[in-house]
N, C-alpha and C. Protein backbone atom coordinates (compact mmCIF):
# COMPACT_ATOMS: atom_id res chain seq x y z
N MET A 1 -6.05 36.24 -25.72
CA MET A 1 -4.59 35.68 -25.80
C MET A 1 -4.41 34.45 -24.35
N ALA A 2 -4.89 34.42 -23.72
CA ALA A 2 -4.77 33.63 -22.64
C ALA A 2 -5.22 32.11 -23.06
N GLY A 3 -6.51 31.92 -23.87
CA GLY A 3 -6.74 30.77 -24.80
C GLY A 3 -5.53 30.58 -25.79
N SER A 4 -5.00 31.04 -26.21
CA SER A 4 -3.95 30.46 -27.15
C SER A 4 -2.86 30.03 -26.11
N SER A 5 -2.43 31.07 -25.40
CA SER A 5 -1.42 30.58 -24.64
C SER A 5 -1.70 28.95 -23.42
N SER A 6 -2.72 29.21 -23.38
CA SER A 6 -3.23 27.43 -22.63
C SER A 6 -2.92 26.21 -23.62
N THR A 7 -3.63 26.71 -24.85
CA THR A 7 -3.46 25.54 -26.12
C THR A 7 -2.16 25.30 -26.42
N PHE A 8 -1.33 26.37 -26.49
CA PHE A 8 0.29 26.07 -26.33
C PHE A 8 0.60 25.28 -25.82
N VAL A 9 0.47 25.36 -24.39
CA VAL A 9 0.94 24.57 -22.94
C VAL A 9 0.25 22.94 -23.43
N ALA A 10 -1.00 22.77 -23.61
CA ALA A 10 -1.41 21.63 -23.94
C ALA A 10 -1.31 20.88 -24.94
N ALA A 11 -0.68 21.70 -25.80
CA ALA A 11 -0.05 21.03 -27.24
C ALA A 11 1.20 20.38 -27.18
N LEU A 12 2.15 21.69 -26.20
CA LEU A 12 3.17 21.17 -25.48
C LEU A 12 3.64 19.76 -25.02
N THR A 13 2.77 20.04 -23.73
CA THR A 13 2.46 19.00 -22.68
C THR A 13 2.19 17.31 -23.83
N ALA A 14 1.05 17.55 -24.61
CA ALA A 14 0.62 16.51 -25.27
C ALA A 14 1.75 15.91 -26.11
N ALA A 15 2.95 16.74 -26.86
CA ALA A 15 4.11 16.22 -27.50
C ALA A 15 5.18 15.73 -26.41
N ALA A 16 5.17 16.22 -25.50
CA ALA A 16 6.27 15.62 -24.56
C ALA A 16 5.91 14.44 -24.11
N VAL A 17 4.63 14.15 -23.51
CA VAL A 17 3.90 12.78 -23.48
C VAL A 17 4.02 11.61 -24.29
N ALA A 18 3.89 12.22 -25.58
CA ALA A 18 3.75 11.01 -26.98
C ALA A 18 5.52 10.69 -26.73
N THR A 19 6.19 11.65 -26.56
CA THR A 19 7.66 11.42 -27.10
C THR A 19 8.14 10.62 -26.08
N VAL A 20 7.87 11.01 -24.57
CA VAL A 20 8.23 9.91 -23.63
C VAL A 20 7.52 8.55 -23.81
N GLY A 21 6.63 8.22 -24.37
CA GLY A 21 6.17 6.83 -24.53
C GLY A 21 6.71 6.51 -25.64
N PHE A 22 7.05 7.23 -26.73
CA PHE A 22 7.31 6.66 -27.74
C PHE A 22 8.82 5.99 -27.26
N LEU A 23 9.67 6.82 -26.57
CA LEU A 23 10.83 6.36 -26.17
C LEU A 23 10.81 5.24 -25.09
N ALA A 24 10.17 5.21 -24.71
CA ALA A 24 9.89 3.96 -23.53
C ALA A 24 9.46 2.61 -24.18
N PHE A 25 8.51 2.93 -25.42
CA PHE A 25 8.35 1.91 -25.94
C PHE A 25 9.78 1.33 -27.15
N GLN A 26 10.52 2.09 -27.74
CA GLN A 26 11.89 1.90 -28.14
C GLN A 26 12.31 1.28 -27.05
N ALA A 27 12.83 1.49 -25.91
CA ALA A 27 13.58 1.06 -24.78
C ALA A 27 12.98 -0.34 -24.73
N SER A 28 11.82 -0.68 -24.45
CA SER A 28 11.31 -2.03 -24.30
C SER A 28 11.79 -2.92 -25.15
N ALA A 29 11.32 -2.80 -26.83
CA ALA A 29 11.70 -3.27 -27.58
C ALA A 29 12.95 -3.61 -27.73
N THR A 30 13.89 -3.18 -27.44
CA THR A 30 15.59 -3.63 -27.49
C THR A 30 16.12 -4.24 -26.45
N VAL A 31 15.07 -4.72 -25.23
CA VAL A 31 15.55 -5.38 -24.41
C VAL A 31 15.94 -6.95 -24.90
N PRO A 32 16.71 -7.52 -24.15
CA PRO A 32 17.04 -9.07 -24.81
C PRO A 32 16.17 -9.82 -23.83
N ALA A 33 15.87 -10.82 -25.01
CA ALA A 33 14.89 -12.06 -24.46
C ALA A 33 14.73 -12.22 -22.89
N ASP A 34 15.77 -12.58 -22.89
CA ASP A 34 15.95 -13.00 -21.24
C ASP A 34 15.91 -12.06 -20.23
N LEU A 35 16.16 -10.74 -20.27
CA LEU A 35 15.75 -9.84 -19.34
C LEU A 35 14.12 -9.73 -19.50
N ALA A 36 13.75 -9.50 -20.68
CA ALA A 36 12.34 -9.34 -20.88
C ALA A 36 11.17 -10.22 -20.16
N GLU A 37 11.59 -11.29 -20.23
CA GLU A 37 10.98 -12.49 -19.65
C GLU A 37 10.40 -12.03 -18.23
N PRO A 38 9.28 -11.77 -17.95
CA PRO A 38 8.84 -12.07 -16.55
C PRO A 38 9.10 -13.17 -15.68
N ARG A 39 9.26 -13.11 -14.25
CA ARG A 39 9.84 -13.93 -13.34
C ARG A 39 9.07 -14.15 -12.31
N VAL A 40 8.66 -15.13 -11.78
CA VAL A 40 7.91 -15.52 -10.49
C VAL A 40 8.86 -15.57 -9.51
N SER A 41 10.42 -15.15 -9.68
CA SER A 41 10.95 -15.96 -8.61
C SER A 41 11.27 -14.48 -7.26
N ALA A 42 12.04 -14.81 -6.45
CA ALA A 42 12.03 -14.25 -5.61
C ALA A 42 12.84 -12.59 -6.20
N SER A 43 12.42 -11.62 -5.79
CA SER A 43 13.01 -10.31 -5.96
C SER A 43 13.38 -9.42 -4.72
N SER A 44 14.16 -8.36 -5.01
CA SER A 44 14.09 -7.29 -4.18
C SER A 44 12.97 -5.84 -4.24
N ALA A 45 11.91 -6.50 -4.93
CA ALA A 45 10.66 -5.50 -4.83
C ALA A 45 9.94 -5.81 -3.60
N THR A 46 9.73 -4.31 -3.42
CA THR A 46 8.80 -4.04 -1.94
C THR A 46 7.57 -3.72 -2.24
N THR A 47 6.56 -3.60 -1.44
CA THR A 47 5.57 -2.74 -1.71
C THR A 47 5.41 -1.51 -1.58
N LYS A 48 4.36 -0.62 -2.39
CA LYS A 48 4.46 0.74 -2.28
C LYS A 48 3.91 0.99 -1.00
N ALA A 49 3.02 0.67 -0.85
CA ALA A 49 2.06 1.41 0.17
C ALA A 49 2.03 1.20 1.44
N HIS A 50 2.99 0.04 1.91
CA HIS A 50 3.19 -0.30 3.47
C HIS A 50 4.71 -0.14 3.70
N GLY A 51 5.57 0.11 2.48
CA GLY A 51 7.09 0.12 2.41
C GLY A 51 7.85 -0.94 3.30
N ASP A 52 6.92 -1.88 3.30
CA ASP A 52 7.71 -3.35 4.14
C ASP A 52 8.57 -4.16 2.70
N THR A 53 8.95 -5.21 3.33
CA THR A 53 10.46 -5.79 2.53
C THR A 53 9.69 -7.25 2.13
N ARG A 54 8.56 -7.35 1.99
CA ARG A 54 8.29 -8.56 1.65
C ARG A 54 8.45 -8.88 -0.04
N ASP A 55 8.38 -10.23 -0.39
CA ASP A 55 8.35 -10.21 -1.96
C ASP A 55 7.19 -9.84 -2.56
N THR A 56 6.94 -8.90 -3.22
CA THR A 56 5.82 -8.69 -4.23
C THR A 56 5.71 -9.76 -5.07
N THR A 57 6.65 -10.35 -5.69
CA THR A 57 5.76 -11.73 -6.41
C THR A 57 5.66 -12.60 -6.08
N ALA A 58 5.58 -12.63 -4.69
CA ALA A 58 4.64 -13.76 -4.02
C ALA A 58 3.33 -13.43 -3.99
N LEU A 59 2.27 -14.44 -4.19
CA LEU A 59 1.05 -14.28 -3.94
C LEU A 59 0.64 -13.87 -2.74
N PRO A 60 -0.06 -12.72 -2.73
CA PRO A 60 -0.94 -12.07 -1.46
C PRO A 60 -1.31 -13.10 -0.83
N PRO A 61 -1.23 -12.89 0.63
CA PRO A 61 -2.33 -14.13 1.63
C PRO A 61 -3.83 -13.18 1.11
N GLY A 62 -4.28 -14.35 1.45
CA GLY A 62 -5.91 -14.26 1.39
C GLY A 62 -6.69 -14.02 -0.19
N SER A 63 -5.64 -14.62 -1.03
CA SER A 63 -5.98 -14.09 -2.32
C SER A 63 -6.99 -15.22 -3.17
N GLY A 64 -7.11 -16.19 -2.05
CA GLY A 64 -7.98 -17.22 -2.69
C GLY A 64 -7.69 -18.40 -3.40
N ARG A 65 -8.07 -19.28 -3.61
CA ARG A 65 -7.43 -20.51 -3.94
C ARG A 65 -8.18 -20.75 -5.88
N GLY A 66 -7.33 -21.97 -6.30
CA GLY A 66 -7.68 -22.41 -7.72
C GLY A 66 -7.36 -21.29 -8.71
N ALA A 67 -7.61 -21.58 -10.10
CA ALA A 67 -7.58 -20.51 -11.21
C ALA A 67 -8.19 -19.06 -11.27
N ARG A 68 -6.98 -18.21 -10.93
CA ARG A 68 -8.06 -16.97 -11.00
C ARG A 68 -6.24 -15.78 -11.55
N VAL A 69 -6.96 -14.46 -11.46
CA VAL A 69 -6.17 -13.44 -11.84
C VAL A 69 -6.19 -12.79 -10.57
N VAL A 70 -5.07 -12.39 -9.97
CA VAL A 70 -5.05 -11.58 -8.63
C VAL A 70 -4.57 -10.28 -9.09
N TYR A 71 -5.28 -9.25 -8.38
CA TYR A 71 -4.61 -7.85 -8.90
C TYR A 71 -4.61 -7.24 -7.32
N SER A 72 -3.53 -6.42 -6.87
CA SER A 72 -3.28 -5.91 -5.97
C SER A 72 -3.16 -4.19 -6.02
N VAL A 73 -4.15 -4.16 -5.69
CA VAL A 73 -4.23 -2.32 -5.64
C VAL A 73 -2.76 -1.42 -5.27
N ASP A 74 -2.56 -2.33 -3.96
CA ASP A 74 -1.75 -1.10 -3.55
C ASP A 74 -0.07 -1.41 -3.78
N ASP A 75 0.10 -2.67 -4.76
CA ASP A 75 1.23 -2.78 -5.13
C ASP A 75 1.34 -2.98 -6.69
N ASP A 76 -0.05 -2.21 -7.14
CA ASP A 76 0.03 -2.64 -8.34
C ASP A 76 0.72 -3.58 -9.75
N ARG A 77 0.21 -4.68 -8.98
CA ARG A 77 0.96 -5.94 -9.21
C ARG A 77 -0.24 -6.88 -9.67
N VAL A 78 -0.07 -7.75 -10.71
CA VAL A 78 -0.87 -9.12 -11.04
C VAL A 78 -0.48 -10.09 -11.13
N TRP A 79 -0.88 -11.09 -10.65
CA TRP A 79 -0.67 -12.83 -10.90
C TRP A 79 -1.66 -13.55 -11.75
N LEU A 80 -1.40 -14.42 -12.56
CA LEU A 80 -1.85 -15.30 -13.36
C LEU A 80 -1.74 -16.29 -12.52
N VAL A 81 -3.06 -17.18 -12.13
CA VAL A 81 -2.61 -18.20 -11.03
C VAL A 81 -3.46 -19.36 -11.73
N ASP A 82 -2.69 -20.86 -11.64
CA ASP A 82 -3.06 -21.65 -12.38
C ASP A 82 -4.00 -22.36 -11.44
N ALA A 83 -4.88 -23.26 -11.75
CA ALA A 83 -5.65 -24.34 -11.01
C ALA A 83 -5.12 -24.80 -9.77
N ASP A 84 -3.88 -25.23 -9.95
CA ASP A 84 -3.14 -25.91 -8.77
C ASP A 84 -2.66 -24.59 -7.51
N GLY A 85 -2.97 -23.49 -8.21
CA GLY A 85 -2.35 -22.19 -6.88
C GLY A 85 -1.16 -21.78 -7.38
N THR A 86 -0.54 -22.36 -8.31
CA THR A 86 0.95 -21.72 -9.04
C THR A 86 0.62 -20.63 -9.73
N ALA A 87 1.58 -19.36 -9.66
CA ALA A 87 1.64 -18.31 -9.94
C ALA A 87 2.26 -18.83 -11.36
N ARG A 88 1.63 -18.60 -12.70
CA ARG A 88 2.28 -18.66 -13.86
C ARG A 88 3.36 -17.66 -14.53
N ARG A 89 2.69 -16.48 -13.92
CA ARG A 89 3.10 -14.97 -14.35
C ARG A 89 2.87 -14.22 -13.14
N THR A 90 3.79 -12.97 -12.92
CA THR A 90 3.39 -12.04 -12.37
C THR A 90 4.12 -10.81 -12.97
N PHE A 91 3.71 -9.64 -12.71
CA PHE A 91 4.03 -8.69 -13.45
C PHE A 91 3.39 -7.32 -13.12
N PRO A 92 3.92 -6.42 -13.11
CA PRO A 92 3.97 -4.71 -12.63
C PRO A 92 2.62 -4.31 -13.60
N VAL A 93 1.49 -3.26 -13.10
CA VAL A 93 0.91 -2.64 -14.00
C VAL A 93 0.37 -1.41 -13.65
N THR A 94 0.13 -0.47 -14.38
CA THR A 94 -0.13 0.65 -14.20
C THR A 94 -1.56 1.00 -14.05
N PRO A 95 -2.34 1.31 -12.37
CA PRO A 95 -3.50 1.55 -12.81
C PRO A 95 -4.08 2.94 -13.25
N GLY A 96 -5.85 3.06 -13.65
CA GLY A 96 -5.83 4.30 -14.06
C GLY A 96 -6.08 5.08 -12.85
N SER A 97 -7.31 6.17 -12.80
CA SER A 97 -7.47 6.95 -11.48
C SER A 97 -8.37 6.50 -10.74
N VAL A 98 -9.38 5.31 -11.33
CA VAL A 98 -10.45 4.75 -10.37
C VAL A 98 -10.00 3.37 -10.01
N ASP A 99 -9.98 2.73 -8.43
CA ASP A 99 -9.64 1.81 -8.37
C ASP A 99 -10.65 0.70 -8.04
N PRO A 100 -10.83 -0.54 -8.32
CA PRO A 100 -11.99 -1.79 -7.71
C PRO A 100 -11.59 -2.08 -6.35
N LEU A 101 -12.90 -2.12 -5.65
CA LEU A 101 -12.85 -2.70 -4.36
C LEU A 101 -12.21 -3.47 -4.06
N PRO A 102 -11.47 -4.30 -2.89
CA PRO A 102 -11.30 -5.91 -2.73
C PRO A 102 -12.30 -6.28 -2.77
N GLY A 103 -12.39 -7.63 -3.31
CA GLY A 103 -12.98 -8.37 -3.55
C GLY A 103 -12.89 -9.33 -4.77
N THR A 104 -14.17 -10.53 -4.87
CA THR A 104 -14.05 -11.43 -6.12
C THR A 104 -14.74 -11.00 -7.08
N TYR A 105 -14.37 -11.18 -8.61
CA TYR A 105 -15.36 -10.67 -9.54
C TYR A 105 -15.38 -11.65 -10.71
N THR A 106 -15.86 -11.62 -11.35
CA THR A 106 -15.69 -12.22 -13.26
C THR A 106 -15.51 -11.58 -14.47
N VAL A 107 -14.25 -12.23 -15.37
CA VAL A 107 -14.41 -11.51 -16.31
C VAL A 107 -16.16 -11.49 -16.97
N THR A 108 -16.55 -9.97 -17.10
CA THR A 108 -17.70 -9.96 -17.86
C THR A 108 -17.71 -9.69 -19.21
N SER A 109 -16.67 -9.01 -19.89
CA SER A 109 -16.79 -8.77 -21.33
C SER A 109 -15.10 -8.69 -21.85
N ARG A 110 -14.67 -8.63 -22.59
CA ARG A 110 -13.51 -8.71 -23.64
C ARG A 110 -13.63 -8.00 -24.63
N SER A 111 -12.75 -7.17 -25.23
CA SER A 111 -12.67 -6.33 -26.65
C SER A 111 -11.13 -6.28 -26.92
N GLY A 112 -11.42 -6.82 -28.38
CA GLY A 112 -9.49 -6.95 -28.90
C GLY A 112 -8.93 -5.52 -28.97
N ALA A 113 -9.72 -4.60 -29.45
CA ALA A 113 -9.12 -3.35 -29.39
C ALA A 113 -10.03 -2.34 -29.64
N VAL A 114 -10.03 -1.17 -28.56
CA VAL A 114 -10.91 0.00 -28.69
C VAL A 114 -9.72 1.06 -28.41
N THR A 115 -10.37 2.14 -28.14
CA THR A 115 -9.74 3.31 -27.91
C THR A 115 -10.34 3.38 -26.00
N GLY A 116 -8.88 3.57 -25.30
CA GLY A 116 -9.03 3.61 -24.05
C GLY A 116 -9.86 5.41 -23.46
N THR A 117 -10.37 4.84 -22.25
CA THR A 117 -11.01 6.28 -21.65
C THR A 117 -10.26 7.47 -21.78
N ASP A 118 -8.67 7.28 -21.93
CA ASP A 118 -7.68 8.04 -21.56
C ASP A 118 -7.44 8.51 -23.47
N GLY A 119 -7.94 8.21 -24.34
CA GLY A 119 -8.15 8.51 -25.62
C GLY A 119 -6.89 7.73 -26.56
N ILE A 120 -6.18 6.73 -25.81
CA ILE A 120 -4.90 5.94 -26.27
C ILE A 120 -5.64 4.49 -26.92
N PRO A 121 -5.34 4.08 -28.17
CA PRO A 121 -5.47 3.13 -28.65
C PRO A 121 -4.94 1.76 -27.62
N ILE A 122 -6.24 1.11 -27.21
CA ILE A 122 -5.46 -0.07 -26.43
C ILE A 122 -5.97 -1.66 -27.05
N GLU A 123 -5.21 -2.50 -26.53
CA GLU A 123 -5.88 -3.75 -27.27
C GLU A 123 -5.75 -4.79 -25.66
N HIS A 124 -6.77 -6.19 -26.21
CA HIS A 124 -6.82 -6.84 -25.17
C HIS A 124 -7.29 -6.82 -24.16
N VAL A 125 -8.52 -5.78 -23.84
CA VAL A 125 -9.45 -5.39 -22.69
C VAL A 125 -10.09 -6.48 -22.18
N VAL A 126 -9.87 -6.82 -20.63
CA VAL A 126 -10.52 -7.84 -20.02
C VAL A 126 -11.13 -7.21 -18.85
N ARG A 127 -12.44 -6.69 -18.98
CA ARG A 127 -13.20 -6.17 -17.98
C ARG A 127 -13.98 -7.09 -17.03
N PHE A 128 -14.16 -6.54 -15.62
CA PHE A 128 -14.59 -7.21 -14.66
C PHE A 128 -15.41 -6.58 -13.73
N THR A 129 -15.85 -5.21 -13.54
CA THR A 129 -16.04 -4.47 -12.98
C THR A 129 -16.36 -2.96 -13.35
N ASP A 130 -17.23 -2.42 -12.72
CA ASP A 130 -17.94 -0.82 -12.84
C ASP A 130 -18.04 -0.41 -11.63
N VAL A 131 -17.31 0.95 -11.41
CA VAL A 131 -17.08 1.80 -10.13
C VAL A 131 -17.78 3.07 -10.46
N GLY A 132 -18.79 3.41 -10.12
CA GLY A 132 -19.65 4.91 -10.36
C GLY A 132 -19.69 5.44 -11.76
N GLY A 133 -19.86 4.15 -12.62
CA GLY A 133 -20.14 4.41 -13.92
C GLY A 133 -18.44 4.37 -15.34
N VAL A 134 -17.50 3.98 -14.18
CA VAL A 134 -16.13 3.79 -14.99
C VAL A 134 -16.00 2.41 -14.71
N SER A 135 -15.97 1.77 -16.27
CA SER A 135 -15.08 0.07 -16.48
C SER A 135 -13.98 0.01 -15.78
N ILE A 136 -13.92 -1.06 -15.06
CA ILE A 136 -12.29 -1.62 -14.62
C ILE A 136 -12.23 -2.86 -15.36
N GLY A 137 -10.72 -2.36 -15.63
CA GLY A 137 -10.23 -3.85 -16.55
C GLY A 137 -8.76 -3.70 -17.06
N PHE A 138 -8.35 -4.98 -17.38
CA PHE A 138 -6.95 -4.87 -17.73
C PHE A 138 -6.95 -4.31 -19.46
N SER A 139 -5.74 -3.99 -19.90
CA SER A 139 -5.47 -3.90 -20.93
C SER A 139 -4.04 -3.12 -21.48
N ALA A 140 -3.90 -3.08 -22.66
CA ALA A 140 -2.39 -2.75 -23.13
C ALA A 140 -2.35 -1.73 -24.21
N ALA A 141 -1.72 -0.57 -24.01
CA ALA A 141 -1.87 0.27 -25.16
C ALA A 141 -0.88 -0.33 -26.45
N VAL A 142 -1.42 -0.03 -27.53
CA VAL A 142 -1.05 -0.34 -28.44
C VAL A 142 0.30 0.03 -28.65
N ASP A 143 0.56 1.04 -28.63
CA ASP A 143 1.91 1.85 -29.00
C ASP A 143 2.75 1.71 -27.35
N GLY A 144 2.50 0.85 -26.45
CA GLY A 144 3.27 0.36 -25.43
C GLY A 144 3.20 1.89 -24.53
N ALA A 145 2.37 2.54 -24.53
CA ALA A 145 2.32 4.12 -23.58
C ALA A 145 1.72 3.80 -22.29
N PRO A 146 2.08 4.26 -21.19
CA PRO A 146 1.40 4.12 -19.81
C PRO A 146 -0.10 4.80 -20.43
N PRO A 147 -0.54 4.77 -19.31
CA PRO A 147 -2.02 5.73 -19.44
C PRO A 147 -1.56 7.26 -19.24
N ALA A 148 -2.19 8.33 -19.85
CA ALA A 148 -2.49 9.65 -20.03
C ALA A 148 -2.84 9.94 -18.70
N ALA A 149 -1.75 10.41 -17.62
CA ALA A 149 -2.24 11.08 -16.48
C ALA A 149 -3.00 12.53 -16.66
N ASP A 150 -4.30 12.27 -16.12
CA ASP A 150 -5.11 13.68 -16.27
C ASP A 150 -6.25 13.35 -15.00
N PRO A 151 -5.67 14.36 -13.78
CA PRO A 151 -6.32 14.02 -12.58
C PRO A 151 -7.96 14.35 -12.88
N ALA A 152 -8.22 14.91 -13.87
CA ALA A 152 -9.46 15.53 -13.73
C ALA A 152 -10.36 14.33 -14.55
N ARG A 153 -9.82 13.22 -15.40
CA ARG A 153 -10.81 12.06 -16.09
C ARG A 153 -10.49 11.00 -15.11
N ARG A 154 -11.64 10.59 -15.06
CA ARG A 154 -11.94 9.15 -14.41
C ARG A 154 -11.70 8.10 -15.29
N THR A 155 -10.85 6.99 -14.77
CA THR A 155 -10.26 6.29 -15.94
C THR A 155 -9.81 5.06 -15.18
N GLY A 156 -10.75 3.73 -15.68
CA GLY A 156 -10.84 2.58 -14.95
C GLY A 156 -9.44 1.45 -15.42
N GLY A 157 -8.82 2.04 -16.65
CA GLY A 157 -7.74 1.03 -17.52
C GLY A 157 -7.09 0.49 -16.26
N ILE A 158 -6.56 -0.69 -16.11
CA ILE A 158 -5.25 -1.01 -15.45
C ILE A 158 -4.50 -1.57 -16.49
N ARG A 159 -3.34 -0.64 -16.93
CA ARG A 159 -2.52 -0.72 -18.19
C ARG A 159 -1.46 -1.74 -17.86
N ALA A 160 -1.19 -2.73 -18.55
CA ALA A 160 -0.10 -3.87 -18.62
C ALA A 160 0.84 -3.43 -19.88
N SER A 161 2.02 -3.99 -19.64
CA SER A 161 2.83 -3.94 -21.05
C SER A 161 2.17 -4.78 -22.03
N ARG A 162 2.37 -4.61 -23.50
CA ARG A 162 1.63 -5.38 -24.54
C ARG A 162 2.21 -7.09 -24.15
N ALA A 163 3.03 -7.70 -23.89
CA ALA A 163 3.33 -9.10 -23.46
C ALA A 163 2.34 -9.24 -22.41
N ASP A 164 2.73 -8.63 -21.37
CA ASP A 164 1.52 -8.91 -20.28
C ASP A 164 0.03 -8.60 -20.63
N GLY A 165 -0.20 -7.58 -21.42
CA GLY A 165 -1.46 -7.48 -21.50
C GLY A 165 -1.87 -9.03 -22.69
N ASN A 166 -1.31 -9.36 -23.46
CA ASN A 166 -1.41 -10.65 -24.34
C ASN A 166 -1.59 -11.84 -23.38
N ALA A 167 -0.45 -12.02 -22.41
CA ALA A 167 -0.81 -13.03 -21.34
C ALA A 167 -2.06 -13.21 -20.59
N ILE A 168 -2.77 -11.94 -20.30
CA ILE A 168 -4.25 -11.48 -19.46
C ILE A 168 -5.03 -12.25 -20.53
N TRP A 169 -4.76 -11.71 -21.32
CA TRP A 169 -6.15 -11.96 -22.55
C TRP A 169 -6.24 -13.19 -22.66
N GLU A 170 -5.00 -13.86 -23.03
CA GLU A 170 -5.10 -15.27 -22.78
C GLU A 170 -5.72 -16.26 -21.99
N PHE A 171 -5.35 -15.61 -20.68
CA PHE A 171 -5.48 -16.47 -19.54
C PHE A 171 -6.99 -16.32 -19.17
N ALA A 172 -7.83 -14.82 -19.08
CA ALA A 172 -8.63 -14.39 -18.41
C ALA A 172 -9.83 -14.44 -19.16
N THR A 173 -10.55 -15.35 -19.77
CA THR A 173 -11.50 -15.54 -20.45
C THR A 173 -12.98 -15.43 -19.89
N ILE A 174 -14.10 -15.01 -20.38
CA ILE A 174 -15.32 -14.65 -19.87
C ILE A 174 -15.41 -15.51 -18.52
N GLY A 175 -15.87 -15.04 -17.35
CA GLY A 175 -16.27 -16.45 -16.37
C GLY A 175 -14.96 -16.51 -15.46
N GLU A 176 -13.44 -15.97 -15.72
CA GLU A 176 -12.91 -16.36 -14.82
C GLU A 176 -12.75 -15.48 -13.85
N ARG A 177 -12.11 -15.78 -12.69
CA ARG A 177 -12.24 -15.30 -11.51
C ARG A 177 -11.28 -14.14 -11.50
N ILE A 178 -11.49 -13.00 -11.11
CA ILE A 178 -10.70 -11.64 -11.02
C ILE A 178 -10.76 -11.69 -9.04
N VAL A 179 -9.51 -11.85 -8.58
CA VAL A 179 -9.41 -11.50 -7.10
C VAL A 179 -8.71 -10.19 -6.77
N VAL A 180 -9.68 -9.06 -6.25
CA VAL A 180 -8.85 -7.74 -6.17
C VAL A 180 -8.25 -7.65 -4.49
N VAL A 181 -7.16 -7.27 -4.16
CA VAL A 181 -7.05 -7.48 -3.11
C VAL A 181 -5.83 -5.79 -2.49
N ARG A 182 -6.08 -5.48 -1.72
CA ARG A 182 -5.18 -4.25 -1.10
C ARG A 182 -4.00 -4.90 -1.59
């Protein structure tokens, strides 16, 4: 009896997560274009880890020079930076359960479409390191869903929206620098 009860709860939880993901996708699909465009302008965003009031859209100090992708583990934010040091685009991301260590990496592999470690179909996968056997990289869920939250599963996918995932895919080709900061 306990087995069927836990199966029912698991099925109910999966259905709820799928419904929330679908509704989030629907909501994002109906946002007017002028509101959906990411901006690199000043905002009222704050860092989540430190609670300070610095502008999280500004490039983090110590994030290097030249063309690169900058990923802040503490802010859950990515910047695509041109060779002249100008951030062409910045956007929030949702990390998996395994974070990369701060440092400089390069894009080592890319996949157009695969199934993520959380079982969700993903696209535009850009991998740049491995932590304890877990591949770390950027991706976007085909259905727009955030990563499935399962504390027992080690996942390294850093999930972006489909539009932002496409921007990373176009920008971060094999060998492109990825700078990870706190």
